[in-house]
Coordinates of C-alpha atoms in Angstrom, one line a residue:
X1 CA -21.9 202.3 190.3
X2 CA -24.2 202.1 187.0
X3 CA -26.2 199.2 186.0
X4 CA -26.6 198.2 182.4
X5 CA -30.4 197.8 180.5
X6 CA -30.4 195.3 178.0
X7 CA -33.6 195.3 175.6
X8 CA -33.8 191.4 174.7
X9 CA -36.4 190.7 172.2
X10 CA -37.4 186.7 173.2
X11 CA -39.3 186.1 170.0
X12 CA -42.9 184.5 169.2
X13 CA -42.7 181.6 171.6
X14 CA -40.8 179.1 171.1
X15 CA -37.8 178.7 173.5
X16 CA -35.7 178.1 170.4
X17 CA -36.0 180.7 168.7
X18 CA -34.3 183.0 171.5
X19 CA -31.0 184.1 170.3
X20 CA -27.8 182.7 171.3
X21 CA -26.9 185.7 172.7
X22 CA -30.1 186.7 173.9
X23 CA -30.2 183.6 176.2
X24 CA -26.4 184.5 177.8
X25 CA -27.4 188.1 178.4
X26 CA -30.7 186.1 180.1
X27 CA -29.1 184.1 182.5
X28 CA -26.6 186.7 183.8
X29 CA -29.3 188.8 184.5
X30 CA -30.1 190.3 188.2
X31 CA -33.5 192.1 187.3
X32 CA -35.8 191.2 184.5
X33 CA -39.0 193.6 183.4
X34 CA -41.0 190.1 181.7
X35 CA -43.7 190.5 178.9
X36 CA -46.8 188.7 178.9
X37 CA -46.4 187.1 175.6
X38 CA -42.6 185.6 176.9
X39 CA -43.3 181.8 176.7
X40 CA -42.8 179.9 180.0
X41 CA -39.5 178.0 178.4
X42 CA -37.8 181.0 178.4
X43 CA -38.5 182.0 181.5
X44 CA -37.3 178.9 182.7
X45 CA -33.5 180.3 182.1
X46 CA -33.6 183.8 184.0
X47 CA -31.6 182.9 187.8
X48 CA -33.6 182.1 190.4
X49 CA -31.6 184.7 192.2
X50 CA -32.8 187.7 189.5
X51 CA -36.0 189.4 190.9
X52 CA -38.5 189.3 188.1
X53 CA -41.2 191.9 187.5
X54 CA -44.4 191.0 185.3
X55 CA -44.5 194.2 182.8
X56 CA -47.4 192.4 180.8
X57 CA -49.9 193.6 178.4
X58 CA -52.4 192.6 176.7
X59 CA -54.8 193.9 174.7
X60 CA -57.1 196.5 177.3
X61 CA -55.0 195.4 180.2
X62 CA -51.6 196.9 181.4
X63 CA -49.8 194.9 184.6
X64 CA -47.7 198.4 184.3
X65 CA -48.2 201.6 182.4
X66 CA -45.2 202.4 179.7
X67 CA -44.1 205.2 181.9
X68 CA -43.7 203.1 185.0
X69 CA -42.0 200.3 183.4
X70 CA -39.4 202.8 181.9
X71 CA -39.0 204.1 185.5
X72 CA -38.0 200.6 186.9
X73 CA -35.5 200.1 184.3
X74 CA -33.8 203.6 185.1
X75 CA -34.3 202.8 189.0
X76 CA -32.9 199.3 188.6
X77 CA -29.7 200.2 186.4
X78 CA -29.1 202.8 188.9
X79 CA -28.7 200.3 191.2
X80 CA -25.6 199.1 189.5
X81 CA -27.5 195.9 188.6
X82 CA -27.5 193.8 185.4
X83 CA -31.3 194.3 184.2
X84 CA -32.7 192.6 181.2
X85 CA -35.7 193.9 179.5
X86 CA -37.6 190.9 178.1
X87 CA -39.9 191.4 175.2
X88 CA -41.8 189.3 173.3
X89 CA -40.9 189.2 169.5
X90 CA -38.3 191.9 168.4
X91 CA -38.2 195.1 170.9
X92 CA -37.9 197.9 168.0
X93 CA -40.8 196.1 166.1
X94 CA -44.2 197.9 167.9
X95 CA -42.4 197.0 171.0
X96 CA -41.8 200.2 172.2
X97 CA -38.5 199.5 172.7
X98 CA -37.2 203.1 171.4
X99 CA -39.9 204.5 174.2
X100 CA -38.0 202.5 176.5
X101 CA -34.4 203.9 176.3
X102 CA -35.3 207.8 175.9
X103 CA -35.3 208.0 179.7
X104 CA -32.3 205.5 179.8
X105 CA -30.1 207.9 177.0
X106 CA -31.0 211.2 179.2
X107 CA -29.9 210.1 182.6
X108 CA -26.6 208.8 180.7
X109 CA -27.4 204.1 181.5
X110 CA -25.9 202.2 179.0
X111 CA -27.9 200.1 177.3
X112 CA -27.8 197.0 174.3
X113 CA -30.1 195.9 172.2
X114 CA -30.5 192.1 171.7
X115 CA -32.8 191.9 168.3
X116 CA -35.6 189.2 168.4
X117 CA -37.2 186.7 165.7
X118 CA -40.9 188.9 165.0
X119 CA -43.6 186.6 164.8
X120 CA -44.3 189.0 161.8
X121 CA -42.0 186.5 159.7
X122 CA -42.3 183.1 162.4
X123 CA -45.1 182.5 163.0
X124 CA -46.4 181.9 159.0
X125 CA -43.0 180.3 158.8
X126 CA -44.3 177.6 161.4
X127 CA -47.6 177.7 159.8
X128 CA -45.6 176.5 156.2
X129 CA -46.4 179.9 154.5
X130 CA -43.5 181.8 153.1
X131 CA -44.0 185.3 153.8
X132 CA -42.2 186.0 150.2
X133 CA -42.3 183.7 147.4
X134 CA -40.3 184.2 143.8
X135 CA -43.4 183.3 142.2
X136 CA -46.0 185.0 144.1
X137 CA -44.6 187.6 146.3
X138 CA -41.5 190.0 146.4
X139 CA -42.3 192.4 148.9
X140 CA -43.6 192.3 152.8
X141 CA -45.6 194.9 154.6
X142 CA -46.1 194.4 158.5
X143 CA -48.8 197.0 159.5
X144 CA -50.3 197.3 163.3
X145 CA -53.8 196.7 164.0
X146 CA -53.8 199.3 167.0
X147 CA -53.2 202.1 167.4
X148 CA -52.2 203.9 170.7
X149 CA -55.5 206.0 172.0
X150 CA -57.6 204.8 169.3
X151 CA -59.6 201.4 169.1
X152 CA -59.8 201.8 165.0
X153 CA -57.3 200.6 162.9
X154 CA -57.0 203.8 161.0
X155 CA -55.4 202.5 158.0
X156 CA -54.8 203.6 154.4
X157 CA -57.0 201.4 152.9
X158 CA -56.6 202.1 149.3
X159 CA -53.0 201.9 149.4
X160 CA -52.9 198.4 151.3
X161 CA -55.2 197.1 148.7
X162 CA -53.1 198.2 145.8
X163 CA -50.5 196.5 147.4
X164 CA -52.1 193.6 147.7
X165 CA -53.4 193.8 144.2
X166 CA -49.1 193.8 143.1
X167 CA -48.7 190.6 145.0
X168 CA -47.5 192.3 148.4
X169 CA -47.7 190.2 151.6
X170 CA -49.5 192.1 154.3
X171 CA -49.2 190.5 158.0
X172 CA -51.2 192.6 160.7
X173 CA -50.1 192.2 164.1
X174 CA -52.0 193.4 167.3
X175 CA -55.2 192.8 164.8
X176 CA -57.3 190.7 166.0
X177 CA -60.1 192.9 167.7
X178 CA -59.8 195.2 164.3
X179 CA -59.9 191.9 161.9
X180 CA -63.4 192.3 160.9
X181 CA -63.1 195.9 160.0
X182 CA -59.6 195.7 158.5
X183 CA -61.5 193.2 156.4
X184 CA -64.0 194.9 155.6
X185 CA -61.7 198.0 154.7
X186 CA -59.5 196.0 152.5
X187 CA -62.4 194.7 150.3
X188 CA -64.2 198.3 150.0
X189 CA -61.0 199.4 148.3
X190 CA -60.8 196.9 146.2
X191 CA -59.0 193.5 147.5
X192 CA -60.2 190.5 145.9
X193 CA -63.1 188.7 147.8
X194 CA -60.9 185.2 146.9
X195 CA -57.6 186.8 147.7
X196 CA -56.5 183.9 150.4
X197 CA -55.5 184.8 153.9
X198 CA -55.1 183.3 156.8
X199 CA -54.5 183.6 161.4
X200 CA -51.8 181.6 163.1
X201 CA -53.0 181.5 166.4
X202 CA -50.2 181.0 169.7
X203 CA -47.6 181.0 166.4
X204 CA -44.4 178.8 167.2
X205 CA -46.2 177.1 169.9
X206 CA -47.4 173.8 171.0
X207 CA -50.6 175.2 171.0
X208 CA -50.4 176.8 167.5
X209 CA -53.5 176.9 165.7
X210 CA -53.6 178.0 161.8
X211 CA -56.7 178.7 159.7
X212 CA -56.7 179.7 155.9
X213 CA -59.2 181.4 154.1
X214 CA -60.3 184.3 151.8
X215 CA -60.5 188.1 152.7
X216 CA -64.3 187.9 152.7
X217 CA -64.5 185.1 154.7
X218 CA -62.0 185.8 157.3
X219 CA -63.7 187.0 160.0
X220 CA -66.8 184.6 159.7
X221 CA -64.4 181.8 159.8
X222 CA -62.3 183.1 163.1
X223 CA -65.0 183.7 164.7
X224 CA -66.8 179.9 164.1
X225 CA -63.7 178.5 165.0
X226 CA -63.1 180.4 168.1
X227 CA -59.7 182.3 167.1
X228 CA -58.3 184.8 169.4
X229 CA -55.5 186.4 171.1
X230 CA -52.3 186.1 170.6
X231 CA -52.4 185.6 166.9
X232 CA -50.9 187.0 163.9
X233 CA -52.9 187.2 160.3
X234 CA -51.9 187.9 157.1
X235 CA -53.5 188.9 153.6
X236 CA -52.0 187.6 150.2
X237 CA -51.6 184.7 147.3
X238 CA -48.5 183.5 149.8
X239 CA -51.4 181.8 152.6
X240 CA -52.5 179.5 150.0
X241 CA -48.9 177.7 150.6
X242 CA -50.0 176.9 154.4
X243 CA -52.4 174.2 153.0
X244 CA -49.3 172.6 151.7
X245 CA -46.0 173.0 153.7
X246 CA -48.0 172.9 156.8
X247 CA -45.2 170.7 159.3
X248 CA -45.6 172.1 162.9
X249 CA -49.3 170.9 163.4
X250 CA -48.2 167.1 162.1
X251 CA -45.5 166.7 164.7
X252 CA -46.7 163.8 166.8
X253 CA -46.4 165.9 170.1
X254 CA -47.8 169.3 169.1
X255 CA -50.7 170.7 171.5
X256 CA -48.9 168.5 174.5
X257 CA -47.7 170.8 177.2
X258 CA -44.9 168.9 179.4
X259 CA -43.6 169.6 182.9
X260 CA -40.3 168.3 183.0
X261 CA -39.2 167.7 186.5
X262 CA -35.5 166.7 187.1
X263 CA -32.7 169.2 188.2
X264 CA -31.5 171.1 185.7
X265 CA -28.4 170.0 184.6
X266 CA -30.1 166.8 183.8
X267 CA -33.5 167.9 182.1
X268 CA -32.0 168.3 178.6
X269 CA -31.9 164.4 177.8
X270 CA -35.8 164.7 178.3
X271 CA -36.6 168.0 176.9
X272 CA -34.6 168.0 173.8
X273 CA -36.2 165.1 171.8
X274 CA -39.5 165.9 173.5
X275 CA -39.2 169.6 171.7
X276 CA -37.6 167.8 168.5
X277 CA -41.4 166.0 168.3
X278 CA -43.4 169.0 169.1
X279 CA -44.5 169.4 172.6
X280 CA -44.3 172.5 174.4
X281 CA -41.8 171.6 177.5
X282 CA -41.9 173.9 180.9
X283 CA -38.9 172.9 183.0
X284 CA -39.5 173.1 186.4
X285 CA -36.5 171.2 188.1
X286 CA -38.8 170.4 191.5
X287 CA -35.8 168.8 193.2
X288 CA -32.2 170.1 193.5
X289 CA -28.8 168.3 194.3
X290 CA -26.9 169.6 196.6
X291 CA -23.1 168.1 197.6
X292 CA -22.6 167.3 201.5
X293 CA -19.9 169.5 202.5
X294 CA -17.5 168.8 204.6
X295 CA -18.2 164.8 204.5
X296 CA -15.8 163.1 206.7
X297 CA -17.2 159.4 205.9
X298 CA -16.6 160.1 202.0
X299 CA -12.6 162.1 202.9
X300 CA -12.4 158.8 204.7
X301 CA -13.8 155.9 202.6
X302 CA -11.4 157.5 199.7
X303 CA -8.9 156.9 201.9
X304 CA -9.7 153.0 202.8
X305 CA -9.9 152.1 198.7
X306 CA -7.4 149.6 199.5
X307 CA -9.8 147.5 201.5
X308 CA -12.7 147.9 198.8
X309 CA -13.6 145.6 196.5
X310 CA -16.4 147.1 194.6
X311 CA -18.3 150.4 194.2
X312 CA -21.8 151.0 193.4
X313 CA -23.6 153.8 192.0
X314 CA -27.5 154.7 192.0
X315 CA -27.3 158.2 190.1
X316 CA -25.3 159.6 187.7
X317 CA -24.8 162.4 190.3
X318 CA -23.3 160.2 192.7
X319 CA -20.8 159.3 190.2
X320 CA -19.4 162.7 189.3
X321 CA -19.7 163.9 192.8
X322 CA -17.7 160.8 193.9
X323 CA -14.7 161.3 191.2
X324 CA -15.1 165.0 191.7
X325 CA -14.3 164.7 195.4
X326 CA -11.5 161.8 194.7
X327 CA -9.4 164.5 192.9
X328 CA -10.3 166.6 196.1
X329 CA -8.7 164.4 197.8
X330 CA -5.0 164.4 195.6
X331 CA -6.3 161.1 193.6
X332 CA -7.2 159.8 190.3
X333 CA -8.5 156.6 188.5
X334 CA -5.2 154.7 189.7
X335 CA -6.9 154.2 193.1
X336 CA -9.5 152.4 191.6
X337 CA -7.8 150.2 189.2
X338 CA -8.2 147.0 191.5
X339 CA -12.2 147.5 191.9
X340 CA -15.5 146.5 190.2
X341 CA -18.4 148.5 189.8
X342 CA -22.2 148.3 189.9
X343 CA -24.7 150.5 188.2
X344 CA -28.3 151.1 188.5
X345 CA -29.5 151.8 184.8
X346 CA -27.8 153.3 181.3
X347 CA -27.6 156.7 182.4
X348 CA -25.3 155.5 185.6
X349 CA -23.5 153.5 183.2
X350 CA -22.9 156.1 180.6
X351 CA -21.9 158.5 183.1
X352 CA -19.3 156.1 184.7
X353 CA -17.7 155.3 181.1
X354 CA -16.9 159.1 180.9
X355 CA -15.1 159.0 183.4
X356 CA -13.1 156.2 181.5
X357 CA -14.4 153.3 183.4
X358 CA -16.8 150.7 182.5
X359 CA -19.3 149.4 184.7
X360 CA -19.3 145.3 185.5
X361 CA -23.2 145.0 187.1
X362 CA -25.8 146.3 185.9
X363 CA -29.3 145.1 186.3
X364 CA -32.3 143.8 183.6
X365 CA -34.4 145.9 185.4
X366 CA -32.9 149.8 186.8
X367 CA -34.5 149.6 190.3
X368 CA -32.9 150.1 193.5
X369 CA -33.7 146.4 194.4
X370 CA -32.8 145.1 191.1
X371 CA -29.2 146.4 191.7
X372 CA -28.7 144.2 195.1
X373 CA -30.2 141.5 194.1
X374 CA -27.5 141.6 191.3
X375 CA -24.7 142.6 193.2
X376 CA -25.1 140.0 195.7
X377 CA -24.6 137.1 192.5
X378 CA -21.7 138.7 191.6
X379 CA -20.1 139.5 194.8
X380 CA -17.3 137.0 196.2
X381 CA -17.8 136.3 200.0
X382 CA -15.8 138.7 201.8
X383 CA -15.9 141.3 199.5
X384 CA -16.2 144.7 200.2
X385 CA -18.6 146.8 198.8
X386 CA -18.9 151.1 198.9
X387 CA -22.1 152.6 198.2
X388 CA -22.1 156.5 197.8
X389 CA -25.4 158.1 197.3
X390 CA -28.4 160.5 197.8
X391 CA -28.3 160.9 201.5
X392 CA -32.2 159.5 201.2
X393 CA -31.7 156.4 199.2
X394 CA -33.8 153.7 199.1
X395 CA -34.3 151.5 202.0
X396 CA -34.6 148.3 199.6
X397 CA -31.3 148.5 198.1
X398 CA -29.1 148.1 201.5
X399 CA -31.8 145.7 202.6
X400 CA -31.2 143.0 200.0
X401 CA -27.5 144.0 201.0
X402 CA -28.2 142.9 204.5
X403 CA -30.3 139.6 203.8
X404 CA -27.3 138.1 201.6
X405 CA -24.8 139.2 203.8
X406 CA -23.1 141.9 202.1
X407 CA -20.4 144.0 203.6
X408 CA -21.0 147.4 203.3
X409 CA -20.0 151.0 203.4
X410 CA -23.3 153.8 202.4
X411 CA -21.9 157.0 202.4
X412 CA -24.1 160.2 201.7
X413 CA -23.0 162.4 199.0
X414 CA -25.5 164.5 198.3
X415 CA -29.1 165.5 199.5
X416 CA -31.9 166.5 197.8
X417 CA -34.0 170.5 198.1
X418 CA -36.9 171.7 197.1
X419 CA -36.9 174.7 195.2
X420 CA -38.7 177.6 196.7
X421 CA -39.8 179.5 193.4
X422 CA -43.5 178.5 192.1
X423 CA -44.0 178.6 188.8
X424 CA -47.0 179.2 185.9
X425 CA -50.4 177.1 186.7
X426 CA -51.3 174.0 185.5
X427 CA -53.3 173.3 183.1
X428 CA -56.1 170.5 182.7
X429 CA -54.5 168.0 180.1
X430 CA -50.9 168.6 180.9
X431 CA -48.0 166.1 181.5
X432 CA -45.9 166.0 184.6
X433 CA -42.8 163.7 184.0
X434 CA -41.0 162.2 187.1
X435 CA -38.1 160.7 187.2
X436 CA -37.8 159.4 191.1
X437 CA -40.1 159.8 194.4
X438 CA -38.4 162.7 195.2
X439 CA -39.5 165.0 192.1
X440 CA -43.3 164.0 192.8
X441 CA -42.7 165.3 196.4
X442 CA -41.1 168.3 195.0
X443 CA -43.6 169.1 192.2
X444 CA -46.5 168.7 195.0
X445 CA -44.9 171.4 197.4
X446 CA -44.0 174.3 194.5
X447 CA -47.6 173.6 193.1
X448 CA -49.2 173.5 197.0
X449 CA -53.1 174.3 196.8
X450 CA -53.2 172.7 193.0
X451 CA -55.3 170.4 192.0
X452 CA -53.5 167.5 190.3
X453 CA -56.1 165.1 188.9
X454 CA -56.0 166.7 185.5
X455 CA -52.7 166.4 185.1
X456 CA -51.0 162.9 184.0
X457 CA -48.1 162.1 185.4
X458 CA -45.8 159.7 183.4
X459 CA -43.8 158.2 185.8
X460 CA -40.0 156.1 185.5
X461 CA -41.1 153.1 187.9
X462 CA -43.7 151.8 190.1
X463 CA -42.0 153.4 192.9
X464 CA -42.5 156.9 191.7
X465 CA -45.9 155.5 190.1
X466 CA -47.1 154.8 193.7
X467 CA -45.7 158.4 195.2
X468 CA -48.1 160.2 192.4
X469 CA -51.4 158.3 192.4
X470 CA -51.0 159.2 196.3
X471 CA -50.6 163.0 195.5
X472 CA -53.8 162.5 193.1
X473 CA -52.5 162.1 190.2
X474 CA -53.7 159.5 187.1
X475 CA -50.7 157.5 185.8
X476 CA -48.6 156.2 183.2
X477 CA -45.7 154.1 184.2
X478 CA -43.1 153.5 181.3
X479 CA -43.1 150.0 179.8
X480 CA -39.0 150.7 181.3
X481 CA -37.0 153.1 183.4
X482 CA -35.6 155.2 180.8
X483 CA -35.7 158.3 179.1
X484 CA -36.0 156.4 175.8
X485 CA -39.0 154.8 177.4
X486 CA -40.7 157.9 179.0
X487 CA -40.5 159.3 175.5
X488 CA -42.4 156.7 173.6
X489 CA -45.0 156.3 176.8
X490 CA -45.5 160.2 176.0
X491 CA -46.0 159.1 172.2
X492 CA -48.3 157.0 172.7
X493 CA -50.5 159.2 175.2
X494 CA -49.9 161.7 172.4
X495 CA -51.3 159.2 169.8
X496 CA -54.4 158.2 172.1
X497 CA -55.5 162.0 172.5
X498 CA -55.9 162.5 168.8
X499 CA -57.7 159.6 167.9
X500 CA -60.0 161.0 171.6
X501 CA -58.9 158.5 173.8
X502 CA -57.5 160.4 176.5
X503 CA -59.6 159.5 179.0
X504 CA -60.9 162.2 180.1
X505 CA -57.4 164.2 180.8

């Protein structure tokens, strides 16, 4: 059985700019040959079942040489599996990516190209500079600064600078070691010494950097303000714009670099807005949920409804893995028409009305405790009360239950894994987000032998607060346990590091 190679270009950076269809053919994949330049968002989406091979390069250093990453494409398709070629940028644009399927064509492996967004035309686009412009520019050249075998640019000089001289935008990719004597080149044929240019460093990125300046002054200026690789720079009137449609560099979040921590299906409430506002998010779900199957005491506390009074629900997993297993079980909402229920926070709440019931408790404050305290004031003596949950809940809630004298039934539902794939290092200054104990404890065993003091965690409560300043961490608890609170705590921290009051991390 044959395999099939896909050649997925992954673009400058920014996890949004991956294709629609370049992310489905991602997460379907089995194999994936990775590029060094692929941001760590994107990588997020490949399975954690696909093997994934580092095929990096960068400039003077090759994880594997072009013949031996074409070999373990052929090798892997011929394995009948589904194998995903990820390449920073677009694969046909000095990606090698025709190199790449001559060996695939002759031994007969289908193969699909999945174009991706060049930083050629992104990266100035992020930067505010329009790479065309009706009044300054009709026409784009993208030229290579390297050329294979030879450290010199080897370019036609005199023609670029005619070009330039017509209003022609010139971006130079892989030019960064060559920028001085590209420069140089340009301005012996002719270029204008004021003809504006400009280097988008990390284009697309939280860390994106831009710089605008002259032809002559170019390399002095890159090299005073410590530009380097990855970085894209480009020659013509069109840079002068950057000064004045710059927008990535003013979002309130750029240069932050944010681990979010809660399982997958549920990191998208966090990660969304945070990208919206410019940080750079790197999901790493650090816990996972996993269903208790078979669970007698659930099959068997569906069954007793009739003797309930009132459910209560600390997760918004608990409450689809409850109704899910109630239509296991041959029932629907009818069973549950006679009951109340209790809620730890909005989330909870939110996820309960979607299931087309509303919830009758829920706390001031979204704490385990909080929720018992509260049930136990609204609770009628003799009232029964059924408490599905994490099969590790917290002790306090069914404690309070017990000191008012609560009737109870706590049946597990679910139980919470670590995953076993680590991910990219930290980095001094970055944000770990946790949502619960049990993604602190998570985060600490992927990331075993790290040192965490440089990384602030902004924690949900005081719970998870105390879990991370024992793991090392420095802290920020949220004014209140939500996401809309995590998100202006991580606004604020934002705001403090550019006026330099970051304490150190």
């Amino acid at each position: 059985m044959k395999g099939k190679v896909w050649l997925v270009g992954a673009g400058p950076g920014d996890r949004g700019l991956l294709t629609v269809k370049g992310k489905a053919v991602l997460e379907q994949a089995q194999a994936v040959l990775c590029d060094h330049l692929v941001g760590d968002g994107i990588r997020s989406w490949i399975p954690p079942q696909a093997e994934v091979i580092d095929a990096g390069k960068q400039a003077g250093t090759h994880t594997l040489p072009q013949e031996d990453i074409n070999r373990l494409l052929l090798e892997k398709a011929q394995r009948g599996l589904r194998v995903v070629r990820l390449k920073g940028g677009d694969p046909f644009l000095f990606g090698r990516g025709g190199e790449e399927l001559e060996l695939l064509r002759q031994h007969g492996i289908p193969f699909e190209i999945v174009p991706g967004v060049s930083s050629a035309i992104a990266a100035p686009a992020y930067a505010g500079i329009p790479v065309t412009h009706r009044q300054t520019s009709s026409s784009l050249h993208i030229v290579t600064g390297h050329r294979q075998a030879d450290p010199s640019p080897g370019l036609d000089f005199p023609t670029l600078a005619t070009l330039c001289r017509q209003g022609t935008t010139i971006v130079f990719l892989m030019g960064m070691a060559s920028l001085p004597e590209i420069c140089r080149g340009l301005l012996a044929a002719g270029v204008p010494e004021n003809l504006p240019a400009a280097i988008i460093q990390n284009g697309t990125t939280a860390r994106q950097k831009t710089m605008v300046s002259t032809v002559s002054r170019l390399p002095e200026h890159a090299r005073e303000q410590g530009f380097s690789t990855p970085a894209v720079w480009l020659v013509g009137d069109v840079c002068s714009y950057g000064e004045r449609f710059s927008w990535v560099e003013a979002l309130p979040l750029h240069r932050m670099r944010i681990w979010i921590t809660r399982p997958k299906n549920r990191a998208s409430a966090l990660s969304d807005p945070l990208e919206r506002l410019g940080a750079q998010v790197l999901e790493l779900p650090s816990i996972q949920t996993q269903a208790i199957f078979p669970n007698p005491p659930l099959e068997a506390a569906i069954h007793s409804l009739a003797d309930t009074h009132w459910i209560a629900w600390t997760s918004p997993t608990g409450v689809d893995l409850f109704f899910d297993a109630l239509l296991q079980a041959g029932r629907d909402g009818r069973a549950l028409s006679h009951l109340r229920f209790g809620v730890i926070g909005p989330a909870t709440r939110d996820t309960l009305s979607k299931r087309g019931f509303l919830a009758d408790v829920i706390p001031s404050r979204f704490y385990a405790e909080d929720l018992g305290y509260a049930l136990a004031r609204a609770m009628q003596p003799g009232e029964r009360l059924l408490l599905p949950r994490a099969k590790e809940g917290s002790p306090l809630l069914t404690q309070i239950l017990e000191q008012a004298g609560i009737s109870f039934c706590e049946v597990p539902l679910y139980e919470t894994l670590c995953p076993s794939s680590r991910p990219s290092a930290l980095l001094p200054g970055d944000l770990a987000v946790f949502t619960s104990v049990s993604t602190v404890k998570g985060f600490v065993q992927l990331l075993q032998g790290e040192e965490f003091r440089h990384i602030l965690a902004v924690c949900i409560g005081e719970q998870t607060a105390a879990e991370a300043r024992r793991q090392g961490f420095p802290v920020q608890v949220a004014a209140k346990p939500t996401i809309e609170s995590l998100i202006e705590t991580i606004a604020a921290i934002a705001a403090g590091r550019k006026e330099g009051n970051d304490a150190g991390i």
